[in-house]
Amino acid sequence: MPRTVTVPYSLLDLAPILPGSTAADSFRASVDLARHAERWGYRRFWLAEHHNIPGIASAATAVLIGHVAGATERIRVGAGGIMLPNHAPLVIAEQFGTLESLYPGRIDLGLGRAPGGDAATVRALRRTLAGADSFPHDVLELQAYFRPAEPGQPVRAIPGEGLRVPLYLLGSSLFSAQLAAELGLPFAFASHFAPDHLHDALEVYRRTFRPSETLDKPYAIVGVNLVAADTDAEARRLFTTLQQTFLNLLRGRRTGVPPPVDDIEALWNPVEKAHVQRMLRCSLVGSRDTVRDGLRTLLAETRADEVIATAQVHDHAARLRSFEIGAEVFAAG
């Protein structure tokens, strides 16, 4: 049995829109979840930028971050993440400079290089797929806007300059791991949906890390799906919502958040099952004891400095219960 280890634990929310509900309903649920997460000891509450995806309402991510931060008191609120190729760095500096001015000491800015949507959506955002190639330059430009302005500096982020909003690089490959190491930034790996390169990315990040003015040693955050319930059987049933979501993606279908089913085996063939299981293998699914054992194994294998959990659960009350059980397990180690 891996030894007990306690690390900070955080929460990633996709602001899901359930069938028959609206984005307004989703935002109320996110606020409710954030308030509970604050009481349960979660360090941060992150929201992810997605576009043109049925069932996900966090498209205007900075706006929603401000809404959640205004409804909470202590928990850090931020982006997990902003897809920087979709935006001019100056605009993001101004947005998050505004958020940091409104909620000082509570705002995080995680940055990804994926578009957060398909090619048609990227074109609709008035950007190009080539924007990912400029990601390192855009990160450096963004960092510069948060520093105190130089004399004669022609373009300044107002608000933004001098605020030093903490940056995190997000990724699911070696690219962002290497860039985070080079810039001396914390790194969050998206192992909750793309775990294939998790261990290689963490090894590269730690081995090549260069201390910076903001971070003197590597800080790695690992993403994990968390579906906890009072029994293993109920948790496995709730988990079928996420399994169906990935199965639909595999089949090229963009759907909302499906309700759980009693028999997931009836919905997929062996090849599809293997593919979905591979993508979702970084998941903690089960009762309190099962989740605890899985967490200890995850921490032993990754040596993560922090875990960020997400739960795509159809019923809001069940989602709250999942994160409540998770908080108890995370806090105990």
PDB file of C-alpha atoms in Angstrom, residues 1-301:
ATOM      1  CA  MET A   1       0.000   0.000   0.000  1.00  0.00           C
ATOM      2  CA  PRO A   2       1.500   3.406  -0.964  1.00  0.00           C
ATOM      3  CA  ARG A   3       2.181   5.626   2.028  1.00  0.00           C
ATOM      4  CA  THR A   4      -0.153   8.436   3.047  1.00  0.00           C
ATOM      5  CA  VAL A   5       0.659  11.747   1.367  1.00  0.00           C
ATOM      6  CA  THR A   6      -1.321  14.959   1.711  1.00  0.00           C
ATOM      7  CA  VAL A   7      -1.175  17.558  -1.058  1.00  0.00           C
ATOM      8  CA  PRO A   8      -3.344  20.567  -1.889  1.00  0.00           C
ATOM      9  CA  TYR A   9      -6.479  19.652  -3.795  1.00  0.00           C
ATOM     10  CA  SER A  10      -8.369  21.798  -6.281  1.00  0.00           C
ATOM     11  CA  LEU A  11     -11.409  21.613  -8.538  1.00  0.00           C
ATOM     12  CA  LEU A  12     -11.912  22.042 -12.287  1.00  0.00           C
ATOM     13  CA  ASP A  13     -15.440  22.892 -13.430  1.00  0.00           C
ATOM     14  CA  LEU A  14     -16.714  22.826 -17.017  1.00  0.00           C
ATOM     15  CA  ALA A  15     -20.011  24.557 -16.152  1.00  0.00           C
ATOM     16  CA  PRO A  16     -22.074  21.691 -17.620  1.00  0.00           C
ATOM     17  CA  ILE A  17     -25.478  22.406 -19.150  1.00  0.00           C
ATOM     18  CA  LEU A  18     -27.767  19.483 -18.410  1.00  0.00           C
ATOM     19  CA  PRO A  19     -30.457  18.383 -20.869  1.00  0.00           C
ATOM     20  CA  GLY A  20     -33.528  20.558 -20.427  1.00  0.00           C
ATOM     21  CA  SER A  21     -31.622  23.249 -18.530  1.00  0.00           C
ATOM     22  CA  THR A  22     -30.028  26.546 -19.565  1.00  0.00           C
ATOM     23  CA  ALA A  23     -26.660  28.258 -19.270  1.00  0.00           C
ATOM     24  CA  ALA A  24     -28.138  30.342 -16.444  1.00  0.00           C
ATOM     25  CA  ASP A  25     -28.899  27.115 -14.572  1.00  0.00           C
ATOM     26  CA  SER A  26     -25.336  25.993 -15.194  1.00  0.00           C
ATOM     27  CA  PHE A  27     -23.888  29.196 -13.748  1.00  0.00           C
ATOM     28  CA  ARG A  28     -26.020  28.905 -10.621  1.00  0.00           C
ATOM     29  CA  ALA A  29     -24.783  25.337 -10.178  1.00  0.00           C
ATOM     30  CA  SER A  30     -21.154  26.435 -10.619  1.00  0.00           C
ATOM     31  CA  VAL A  31     -21.535  29.113  -7.956  1.00  0.00           C
ATOM     32  CA  ASP A  32     -23.135  26.601  -5.604  1.00  0.00           C
ATOM     33  CA  LEU A  33     -20.325  24.142  -6.247  1.00  0.00           C
ATOM     34  CA  ALA A  34     -17.661  26.804  -5.674  1.00  0.00           C
ATOM     35  CA  ARG A  35     -19.204  27.821  -2.360  1.00  0.00           C
ATOM     36  CA  HIS A  36     -19.247  24.209  -1.218  1.00  0.00           C
ATOM     37  CA  ALA A  37     -15.672  23.689  -2.459  1.00  0.00           C
ATOM     38  CA  GLU A  38     -14.546  26.671  -0.408  1.00  0.00           C
ATOM     39  CA  ARG A  39     -16.034  25.146   2.743  1.00  0.00           C
ATOM     40  CA  TRP A  40     -14.563  21.734   1.949  1.00  0.00           C
ATOM     41  CA  GLY A  41     -11.002  23.038   1.696  1.00  0.00           C
ATOM     42  CA  TYR A  42     -10.357  23.024  -2.044  1.00  0.00           C
ATOM     43  CA  ARG A  43      -7.499  25.409  -2.818  1.00  0.00           C
ATOM     44  CA  ARG A  44      -8.707  26.681  -6.184  1.00  0.00           C
ATOM     45  CA  PHE A  45     -11.715  26.570  -8.455  1.00  0.00           C
ATOM     46  CA  TRP A  46     -10.770  26.640 -12.126  1.00  0.00           C
ATOM     47  CA  LEU A  47     -12.977  27.010 -15.187  1.00  0.00           C
ATOM     48  CA  ALA A  48     -12.008  25.883 -18.678  1.00  0.00           C
ATOM     49  CA  GLU A  49     -12.451  27.736 -21.955  1.00  0.00           C
ATOM     50  CA  HIS A  50     -14.467  25.778 -24.523  1.00  0.00           C
ATOM     51  CA  HIS A  51     -16.358  26.973 -27.581  1.00  0.00           C
ATOM     52  CA  ASN A  52     -19.195  25.544 -29.670  1.00  0.00           C
ATOM     53  CA  ILE A  53     -19.528  22.451 -27.480  1.00  0.00           C
ATOM     54  CA  PRO A  54     -23.050  21.466 -26.429  1.00  0.00           C
ATOM     55  CA  GLY A  55     -23.262  20.952 -22.708  1.00  0.00           C
ATOM     56  CA  ILE A  56     -20.399  23.288 -21.711  1.00  0.00           C
ATOM     57  CA  ALA A  57     -21.174  26.896 -20.724  1.00  0.00           C
ATOM     58  CA  SER A  58     -17.726  28.263 -19.811  1.00  0.00           C
ATOM     59  CA  ALA A  59     -17.009  29.956 -23.165  1.00  0.00           C
ATOM     60  CA  ALA A  60     -16.672  33.493 -21.751  1.00  0.00           C
ATOM     61  CA  THR A  61     -14.268  32.203 -19.138  1.00  0.00           C
ATOM     62  CA  ALA A  62     -13.048  35.478 -17.636  1.00  0.00           C
ATOM     63  CA  VAL A  63     -16.631  36.694 -17.166  1.00  0.00           C
ATOM     64  CA  LEU A  64     -17.583  33.497 -15.366  1.00  0.00           C
ATOM     65  CA  ILE A  65     -14.456  33.623 -13.201  1.00  0.00           C
ATOM     66  CA  GLY A  66     -15.495  37.076 -12.021  1.00  0.00           C
ATOM     67  CA  HIS A  67     -18.999  35.836 -11.263  1.00  0.00           C
ATOM     68  CA  VAL A  68     -17.704  32.908  -9.183  1.00  0.00           C
ATOM     69  CA  ALA A  69     -15.077  35.000  -7.396  1.00  0.00           C
ATOM     70  CA  GLY A  70     -17.738  37.542  -6.461  1.00  0.00           C
ATOM     71  CA  ALA A  71     -19.876  34.800  -4.944  1.00  0.00           C
ATOM     72  CA  THR A  72     -17.067  33.318  -2.814  1.00  0.00           C
ATOM     73  CA  GLU A  73     -14.699  34.729  -0.209  1.00  0.00           C
ATOM     74  CA  ARG A  74     -11.376  32.873   0.034  1.00  0.00           C
ATOM     75  CA  ILE A  75     -10.959  30.180  -2.586  1.00  0.00           C
ATOM     76  CA  ARG A  76      -8.686  31.021  -5.510  1.00  0.00           C
ATOM     77  CA  VAL A  77     -10.605  31.247  -8.787  1.00  0.00           C
ATOM     78  CA  GLY A  78      -9.060  31.043 -12.206  1.00  0.00           C
ATOM     79  CA  ALA A  79      -8.751  29.609 -15.676  1.00  0.00           C
ATOM     80  CA  GLY A  80      -7.858  26.032 -16.324  1.00  0.00           C
ATOM     81  CA  GLY A  81      -7.366  27.365 -18.801  1.00  0.00           C
ATOM     82  CA  ILE A  82      -7.504  30.264 -21.193  1.00  0.00           C
ATOM     83  CA  MET A  83      -6.672  29.008 -24.693  1.00  0.00           C
ATOM     84  CA  LEU A  84      -4.152  31.705 -25.553  1.00  0.00           C
ATOM     85  CA  PRO A  85      -4.102  31.131 -29.361  1.00  0.00           C
ATOM     86  CA  ASN A  86      -7.695  32.415 -29.388  1.00  0.00           C
ATOM     87  CA  HIS A  87      -6.779  35.786 -27.907  1.00  0.00           C
ATOM     88  CA  ALA A  88      -4.408  38.722 -28.117  1.00  0.00           C
ATOM     89  CA  PRO A  89      -2.171  38.588 -25.016  1.00  0.00           C
ATOM     90  CA  LEU A  90      -2.986  42.235 -24.241  1.00  0.00           C
ATOM     91  CA  VAL A  91      -6.698  41.428 -23.992  1.00  0.00           C
ATOM     92  CA  ILE A  92      -6.029  38.577 -21.547  1.00  0.00           C
ATOM     93  CA  ALA A  93      -3.709  40.786 -19.491  1.00  0.00           C
ATOM     94  CA  GLU A  94      -6.442  43.417 -19.245  1.00  0.00           C
ATOM     95  CA  GLN A  95      -9.130  40.886 -18.381  1.00  0.00           C
ATOM     96  CA  PHE A  96      -7.116  39.192 -15.662  1.00  0.00           C
ATOM     97  CA  GLY A  97      -5.671  42.472 -14.471  1.00  0.00           C
ATOM     98  CA  THR A  98      -9.271  43.569 -13.959  1.00  0.00           C
ATOM     99  CA  LEU A  99     -10.096  40.346 -12.106  1.00  0.00           C
ATOM    100  CA  GLU A 100      -6.995  40.646  -9.903  1.00  0.00           C
ATOM    101  CA  SER A 101      -7.904  44.271  -9.121  1.00  0.00           C
ATOM    102  CA  LEU A 102     -11.406  43.215  -8.102  1.00  0.00           C
ATOM    103  CA  TYR A 103     -10.360  40.093  -6.158  1.00  0.00           C
ATOM    104  CA  PRO A 104      -6.725  40.666  -5.113  1.00  0.00           C
ATOM    105  CA  GLY A 105      -4.697  37.576  -4.298  1.00  0.00           C
ATOM    106  CA  ARG A 106      -7.384  35.157  -5.504  1.00  0.00           C
ATOM    107  CA  ILE A 107      -6.995  34.962  -9.291  1.00  0.00           C
ATOM    108  CA  ASP A 108      -5.067  32.290 -11.248  1.00  0.00           C
ATOM    109  CA  LEU A 109      -4.360  32.291 -14.979  1.00  0.00           C
ATOM    110  CA  GLY A 110      -3.777  28.874 -16.532  1.00  0.00           C
ATOM    111  CA  LEU A 111      -2.796  28.933 -20.199  1.00  0.00           C
ATOM    112  CA  GLY A 112      -3.278  26.299 -22.898  1.00  0.00           C
ATOM    113  CA  ARG A 113      -2.237  26.211 -26.533  1.00  0.00           C
ATOM    114  CA  ALA A 114      -5.178  24.218 -27.927  1.00  0.00           C
ATOM    115  CA  PRO A 115      -8.030  26.185 -29.533  1.00  0.00           C
ATOM    116  CA  GLY A 116     -10.768  24.741 -27.318  1.00  0.00           C
ATOM    117  CA  GLY A 117     -12.910  23.953 -30.366  1.00  0.00           C
ATOM    118  CA  ASP A 118     -12.771  22.726 -33.949  1.00  0.00           C
ATOM    119  CA  ALA A 119     -11.301  24.481 -37.009  1.00  0.00           C
ATOM    120  CA  ALA A 120     -14.589  26.172 -37.899  1.00  0.00           C
ATOM    121  CA  THR A 121     -14.824  27.571 -34.384  1.00  0.00           C
ATOM    122  CA  VAL A 122     -11.258  28.865 -34.567  1.00  0.00           C
ATOM    123  CA  ARG A 123     -12.097  30.723 -37.761  1.00  0.00           C
ATOM    124  CA  ALA A 124     -15.202  32.152 -36.114  1.00  0.00           C
ATOM    125  CA  LEU A 125     -12.990  33.450 -33.302  1.00  0.00           C
ATOM    126  CA  ARG A 126     -11.051  35.396 -35.948  1.00  0.00           C
ATOM    127  CA  ARG A 127      -7.849  33.498 -35.222  1.00  0.00           C
ATOM    128  CA  THR A 128      -5.972  30.804 -37.162  1.00  0.00           C
ATOM    129  CA  LEU A 129      -4.781  27.314 -36.313  1.00  0.00           C
ATOM    130  CA  ALA A 130      -1.236  28.653 -36.754  1.00  0.00           C
ATOM    131  CA  GLY A 131      -1.783  30.611 -33.550  1.00  0.00           C
ATOM    132  CA  ALA A 132      -0.553  27.623 -31.547  1.00  0.00           C
ATOM    133  CA  ASP A 133       2.870  28.073 -33.136  1.00  0.00           C
ATOM    134  CA  SER A 134       3.224  31.494 -31.502  1.00  0.00           C
ATOM    135  CA  PHE A 135       2.288  30.189 -28.055  1.00  0.00           C
ATOM    136  CA  PRO A 136       5.750  30.625 -26.439  1.00  0.00           C
ATOM    137  CA  HIS A 137       6.011  34.182 -27.750  1.00  0.00           C
ATOM    138  CA  ASP A 138       2.470  34.960 -26.607  1.00  0.00           C
ATOM    139  CA  VAL A 139       3.218  33.690 -23.089  1.00  0.00           C
ATOM    140  CA  LEU A 140       6.300  35.928 -22.885  1.00  0.00           C
ATOM    141  CA  GLU A 141       4.281  38.898 -24.155  1.00  0.00           C
ATOM    142  CA  LEU A 142       1.589  38.224 -21.567  1.00  0.00           C
ATOM    143  CA  GLN A 143       4.172  38.009 -18.780  1.00  0.00           C
ATOM    144  CA  ALA A 144       5.609  41.345 -19.854  1.00  0.00           C
ATOM    145  CA  TYR A 145       2.229  43.070 -19.560  1.00  0.00           C
ATOM    146  CA  PHE A 146       1.974  42.003 -15.927  1.00  0.00           C
ATOM    147  CA  ARG A 147       5.370  43.505 -15.026  1.00  0.00           C
ATOM    148  CA  PRO A 148       5.733  47.159 -13.980  1.00  0.00           C
ATOM    149  CA  ALA A 149       5.740  49.352 -17.082  1.00  0.00           C
ATOM    150  CA  GLU A 150       9.074  50.516 -18.465  1.00  0.00           C
ATOM    151  CA  PRO A 151       9.640  54.237 -19.205  1.00  0.00           C
ATOM    152  CA  GLY A 152       8.305  54.990 -22.659  1.00  0.00           C
ATOM    153  CA  GLN A 153       6.632  51.602 -23.036  1.00  0.00           C
ATOM    154  CA  PRO A 154       4.220  52.085 -25.957  1.00  0.00           C
ATOM    155  CA  VAL A 155       1.600  49.491 -24.986  1.00  0.00           C
ATOM    156  CA  ARG A 156       0.532  48.868 -21.404  1.00  0.00           C
ATOM    157  CA  ALA A 157      -2.107  46.671 -19.774  1.00  0.00           C
ATOM    158  CA  ILE A 158      -4.263  48.966 -17.658  1.00  0.00           C
ATOM    159  CA  PRO A 159      -5.279  47.329 -15.393  1.00  0.00           C
ATOM    160  CA  GLY A 160      -2.699  44.565 -15.387  1.00  0.00           C
ATOM    161  CA  GLU A 161       0.752  46.088 -15.152  1.00  0.00           C
ATOM    162  CA  GLY A 162       2.549  45.409 -11.898  1.00  0.00           C
ATOM    163  CA  LEU A 163      -0.036  42.914 -10.681  1.00  0.00           C
ATOM    164  CA  ARG A 164       1.926  39.748 -11.479  1.00  0.00           C
ATOM    165  CA  VAL A 165      -1.081  37.482 -11.832  1.00  0.00           C
ATOM    166  CA  PRO A 166       0.267  33.926 -11.304  1.00  0.00           C
ATOM    167  CA  LEU A 167       0.579  31.975 -14.560  1.00  0.00           C
ATOM    168  CA  TYR A 168       0.299  28.203 -14.991  1.00  0.00           C
ATOM    169  CA  LEU A 169       1.013  26.330 -18.197  1.00  0.00           C
ATOM    170  CA  LEU A 170      -1.402  23.523 -19.068  1.00  0.00           C
ATOM    171  CA  GLY A 171      -0.793  20.666 -21.438  1.00  0.00           C
ATOM    172  CA  SER A 172      -1.181  17.040 -22.422  1.00  0.00           C
ATOM    173  CA  SER A 173       2.162  16.570 -24.184  1.00  0.00           C
ATOM    174  CA  LEU A 174       5.855  17.307 -23.764  1.00  0.00           C
ATOM    175  CA  PHE A 175       5.642  20.717 -25.446  1.00  0.00           C
ATOM    176  CA  SER A 176       4.060  22.665 -22.589  1.00  0.00           C
ATOM    177  CA  ALA A 177       6.070  20.687 -20.040  1.00  0.00           C
ATOM    178  CA  GLN A 178       9.292  21.816 -21.692  1.00  0.00           C
ATOM    179  CA  LEU A 179       8.104  25.410 -22.000  1.00  0.00           C
ATOM    180  CA  ALA A 180       6.954  25.531 -18.373  1.00  0.00           C
ATOM    181  CA  ALA A 181      10.344  24.208 -17.296  1.00  0.00           C
ATOM    182  CA  GLU A 182      12.201  26.743 -19.435  1.00  0.00           C
ATOM    183  CA  LEU A 183      10.160  29.673 -18.092  1.00  0.00           C
ATOM    184  CA  GLY A 184      10.140  28.443 -14.499  1.00  0.00           C
ATOM    185  CA  LEU A 185       6.353  28.239 -14.294  1.00  0.00           C
ATOM    186  CA  PRO A 186       4.051  25.732 -12.574  1.00  0.00           C
ATOM    187  CA  PHE A 187       2.745  23.021 -14.884  1.00  0.00           C
ATOM    188  CA  ALA A 188      -0.659  21.296 -14.906  1.00  0.00           C
ATOM    189  CA  PHE A 189      -1.065  18.092 -16.925  1.00  0.00           C
ATOM    190  CA  ALA A 190      -4.462  17.239 -18.412  1.00  0.00           C
ATOM    191  CA  SER A 191      -4.307  13.587 -17.414  1.00  0.00           C
ATOM    192  CA  HIS A 192      -8.062  13.538 -16.762  1.00  0.00           C
ATOM    193  CA  PHE A 193      -8.653  13.166 -20.514  1.00  0.00           C
ATOM    194  CA  ALA A 194      -5.225  12.652 -22.140  1.00  0.00           C
ATOM    195  CA  PRO A 195      -3.039  10.580 -19.802  1.00  0.00           C
ATOM    196  CA  ASP A 196      -0.758   8.947 -22.383  1.00  0.00           C
ATOM    197  CA  HIS A 197       2.249  11.237 -21.855  1.00  0.00           C
ATOM    198  CA  LEU A 198       1.725  12.043 -18.183  1.00  0.00           C
ATOM    199  CA  HIS A 199       4.848  10.426 -16.779  1.00  0.00           C
ATOM    200  CA  ASP A 200       7.121  11.503 -19.630  1.00  0.00           C
ATOM    201  CA  ALA A 201       5.917  15.093 -19.344  1.00  0.00           C
ATOM    202  CA  LEU A 202       6.450  15.200 -15.584  1.00  0.00           C
ATOM    203  CA  GLU A 203       9.945  13.746 -15.976  1.00  0.00           C
ATOM    204  CA  VAL A 204      10.902  16.308 -18.617  1.00  0.00           C
ATOM    205  CA  TYR A 205       9.411  19.161 -16.612  1.00  0.00           C
ATOM    206  CA  ARG A 206      11.252  18.272 -13.420  1.00  0.00           C
ATOM    207  CA  ARG A 207      14.555  17.402 -15.095  1.00  0.00           C
ATOM    208  CA  THR A 208      14.803  20.561 -17.207  1.00  0.00           C
ATOM    209  CA  PHE A 209      13.196  23.064 -14.804  1.00  0.00           C
ATOM    210  CA  ARG A 210      14.922  26.435 -14.484  1.00  0.00           C
ATOM    211  CA  PRO A 211      14.179  28.500 -11.365  1.00  0.00           C
ATOM    212  CA  SER A 212      12.545  31.853 -12.058  1.00  0.00           C
ATOM    213  CA  GLU A 213      11.594  34.972 -10.151  1.00  0.00           C
ATOM    214  CA  THR A 214       8.214  33.394  -9.420  1.00  0.00           C
ATOM    215  CA  LEU A 215       9.118  29.758  -8.719  1.00  0.00           C
ATOM    216  CA  ASP A 216      12.313  28.240  -7.334  1.00  0.00           C
ATOM    217  CA  LYS A 217      11.488  24.572  -7.906  1.00  0.00           C
ATOM    218  CA  PRO A 218       9.080  22.549 -10.074  1.00  0.00           C
ATOM    219  CA  TYR A 219       5.414  22.545  -9.157  1.00  0.00           C
ATOM    220  CA  ALA A 220       3.345  19.890 -10.924  1.00  0.00           C
ATOM    221  CA  ILE A 221      -0.446  19.662 -10.836  1.00  0.00           C
ATOM    222  CA  VAL A 222      -2.105  16.453 -12.022  1.00  0.00           C
ATOM    223  CA  GLY A 223      -5.678  16.344 -13.301  1.00  0.00           C
ATOM    224  CA  VAL A 224      -7.967  13.475 -12.335  1.00  0.00           C
ATOM    225  CA  ASN A 225     -11.599  12.526 -12.847  1.00  0.00           C
ATOM    226  CA  LEU A 226     -13.321  12.135  -9.515  1.00  0.00           C
ATOM    227  CA  VAL A 227     -16.597  10.244  -9.283  1.00  0.00           C
ATOM    228  CA  ALA A 228     -17.183   9.251  -5.687  1.00  0.00           C
ATOM    229  CA  ALA A 229     -20.315   7.942  -3.996  1.00  0.00           C
ATOM    230  CA  ASP A 230     -21.287   6.045  -0.884  1.00  0.00           C
ATOM    231  CA  THR A 231     -20.815   2.726  -2.699  1.00  0.00           C
ATOM    232  CA  ASP A 232     -18.567   1.500  -5.501  1.00  0.00           C
ATOM    233  CA  ALA A 233     -21.594   0.410  -7.515  1.00  0.00           C
ATOM    234  CA  GLU A 234     -23.234   3.825  -7.404  1.00  0.00           C
ATOM    235  CA  ALA A 235     -19.990   5.580  -8.327  1.00  0.00           C
ATOM    236  CA  ARG A 236     -19.480   3.267 -11.304  1.00  0.00           C
ATOM    237  CA  ARG A 237     -23.032   4.031 -12.445  1.00  0.00           C
ATOM    238  CA  LEU A 238     -22.463   7.787 -12.163  1.00  0.00           C
ATOM    239  CA  PHE A 239     -19.202   7.399 -14.096  1.00  0.00           C
ATOM    240  CA  THR A 240     -21.132   6.124 -17.124  1.00  0.00           C
ATOM    241  CA  THR A 241     -22.062   9.752 -17.865  1.00  0.00           C
ATOM    242  CA  LEU A 242     -18.424  10.570 -18.589  1.00  0.00           C
ATOM    243  CA  GLN A 243     -17.880   7.280 -20.392  1.00  0.00           C
ATOM    244  CA  GLN A 244     -20.811   8.054 -22.689  1.00  0.00           C
ATOM    245  CA  THR A 245     -19.454  11.539 -23.328  1.00  0.00           C
ATOM    246  CA  PHE A 246     -16.126  10.160 -24.519  1.00  0.00           C
ATOM    247  CA  LEU A 247     -17.832   7.432 -26.504  1.00  0.00           C
ATOM    248  CA  ASN A 248     -19.883  10.075 -28.313  1.00  0.00           C
ATOM    249  CA  LEU A 249     -16.736  12.093 -29.022  1.00  0.00           C
ATOM    250  CA  LEU A 250     -15.115   8.977 -30.431  1.00  0.00           C
ATOM    251  CA  ARG A 251     -18.100   8.551 -32.742  1.00  0.00           C
ATOM    252  CA  GLY A 252     -17.962  12.177 -33.833  1.00  0.00           C
ATOM    253  CA  ARG A 253     -21.069  13.227 -31.949  1.00  0.00           C
ATOM    254  CA  ARG A 254     -21.193  16.415 -29.936  1.00  0.00           C
ATOM    255  CA  THR A 255     -23.784  15.937 -27.254  1.00  0.00           C
ATOM    256  CA  GLY A 256     -24.569  17.382 -23.870  1.00  0.00           C
ATOM    257  CA  VAL A 257     -24.208  15.666 -20.494  1.00  0.00           C
ATOM    258  CA  PRO A 258     -26.008  12.304 -20.766  1.00  0.00           C
ATOM    259  CA  PRO A 259     -27.702  10.688 -17.779  1.00  0.00           C
ATOM    260  CA  PRO A 260     -26.057   7.584 -16.314  1.00  0.00           C
ATOM    261  CA  VAL A 261     -27.028   4.125 -17.521  1.00  0.00           C
ATOM    262  CA  ASP A 262     -27.205   0.801 -15.750  1.00  0.00           C
ATOM    263  CA  ASP A 263     -25.337  -1.145 -18.437  1.00  0.00           C
ATOM    264  CA  ILE A 264     -22.553   0.724 -20.254  1.00  0.00           C
ATOM    265  CA  GLU A 265     -21.443  -2.547 -21.857  1.00  0.00           C
ATOM    266  CA  ALA A 266     -24.523  -2.472 -24.081  1.00  0.00           C
ATOM    267  CA  LEU A 267     -23.456   0.836 -25.637  1.00  0.00           C
ATOM    268  CA  TRP A 268     -19.957   0.179 -26.961  1.00  0.00           C
ATOM    269  CA  ASN A 269     -17.965  -2.411 -28.853  1.00  0.00           C
ATOM    270  CA  PRO A 270     -14.646  -3.814 -27.552  1.00  0.00           C
ATOM    271  CA  VAL A 271     -12.506  -1.381 -29.570  1.00  0.00           C
ATOM    272  CA  GLU A 272     -14.496   1.636 -28.385  1.00  0.00           C
ATOM    273  CA  LYS A 273     -14.397   0.399 -24.800  1.00  0.00           C
ATOM    274  CA  ALA A 274     -10.621   0.043 -24.891  1.00  0.00           C
ATOM    275  CA  HIS A 275     -10.193   3.521 -26.344  1.00  0.00           C
ATOM    276  CA  VAL A 276     -12.454   5.196 -23.782  1.00  0.00           C
ATOM    277  CA  GLN A 277     -10.849   3.312 -20.908  1.00  0.00           C
ATOM    278  CA  ARG A 278      -7.399   4.406 -22.075  1.00  0.00           C
ATOM    279  CA  MET A 279      -8.425   8.074 -22.186  1.00  0.00           C
ATOM    280  CA  LEU A 280     -10.135   7.915 -18.789  1.00  0.00           C
ATOM    281  CA  ARG A 281      -7.670   5.742 -16.942  1.00  0.00           C
ATOM    282  CA  CYS A 282      -6.620   8.633 -14.701  1.00  0.00           C
ATOM    283  CA  SER A 283      -9.874   8.479 -12.766  1.00  0.00           C
ATOM    284  CA  LEU A 284     -10.824   7.916  -9.147  1.00  0.00           C
ATOM    285  CA  VAL A 285     -14.157   6.110  -9.190  1.00  0.00           C
ATOM    286  CA  GLY A 286     -15.734   4.452  -6.184  1.00  0.00           C
ATOM    287  CA  SER A 287     -16.531   4.683  -2.519  1.00  0.00           C
ATOM    288  CA  ARG A 288     -14.399   6.590  -0.023  1.00  0.00           C
ATOM    289  CA  ASP A 289     -12.023   3.662   0.521  1.00  0.00           C
ATOM    290  CA  THR A 290     -11.652   2.944  -3.190  1.00  0.00           C
ATOM    291  CA  VAL A 291     -10.955   6.595  -3.992  1.00  0.00           C
ATOM    292  CA  ARG A 292      -8.440   6.770  -1.139  1.00  0.00           C
ATOM    293  CA  ASP A 293      -6.511   3.770  -2.479  1.00  0.00           C
ATOM    294  CA  GLY A 294      -6.553   5.183  -5.990  1.00  0.00           C
ATOM    295  CA  LEU A 295      -5.360   8.586  -4.799  1.00  0.00           C
ATOM    296  CA  ARG A 296      -2.447   7.075  -2.885  1.00  0.00           C
ATOM    297  CA  THR A 297      -1.387   5.131  -5.952  1.00  0.00           C
ATOM    298  CA  LEU A 298      -1.650   8.234  -8.151  1.00  0.00           C
ATOM    299  CA  LEU A 299       0.454  10.320  -5.780  1.00  0.00           C
ATOM    300  CA  ALA A 300       3.055   7.588  -5.423  1.00  0.00           C
ATOM    301  CA  GLU A 301       3.374   7.246  -9.195  1.00  0.00           C
TER     302      GLU A 301
END
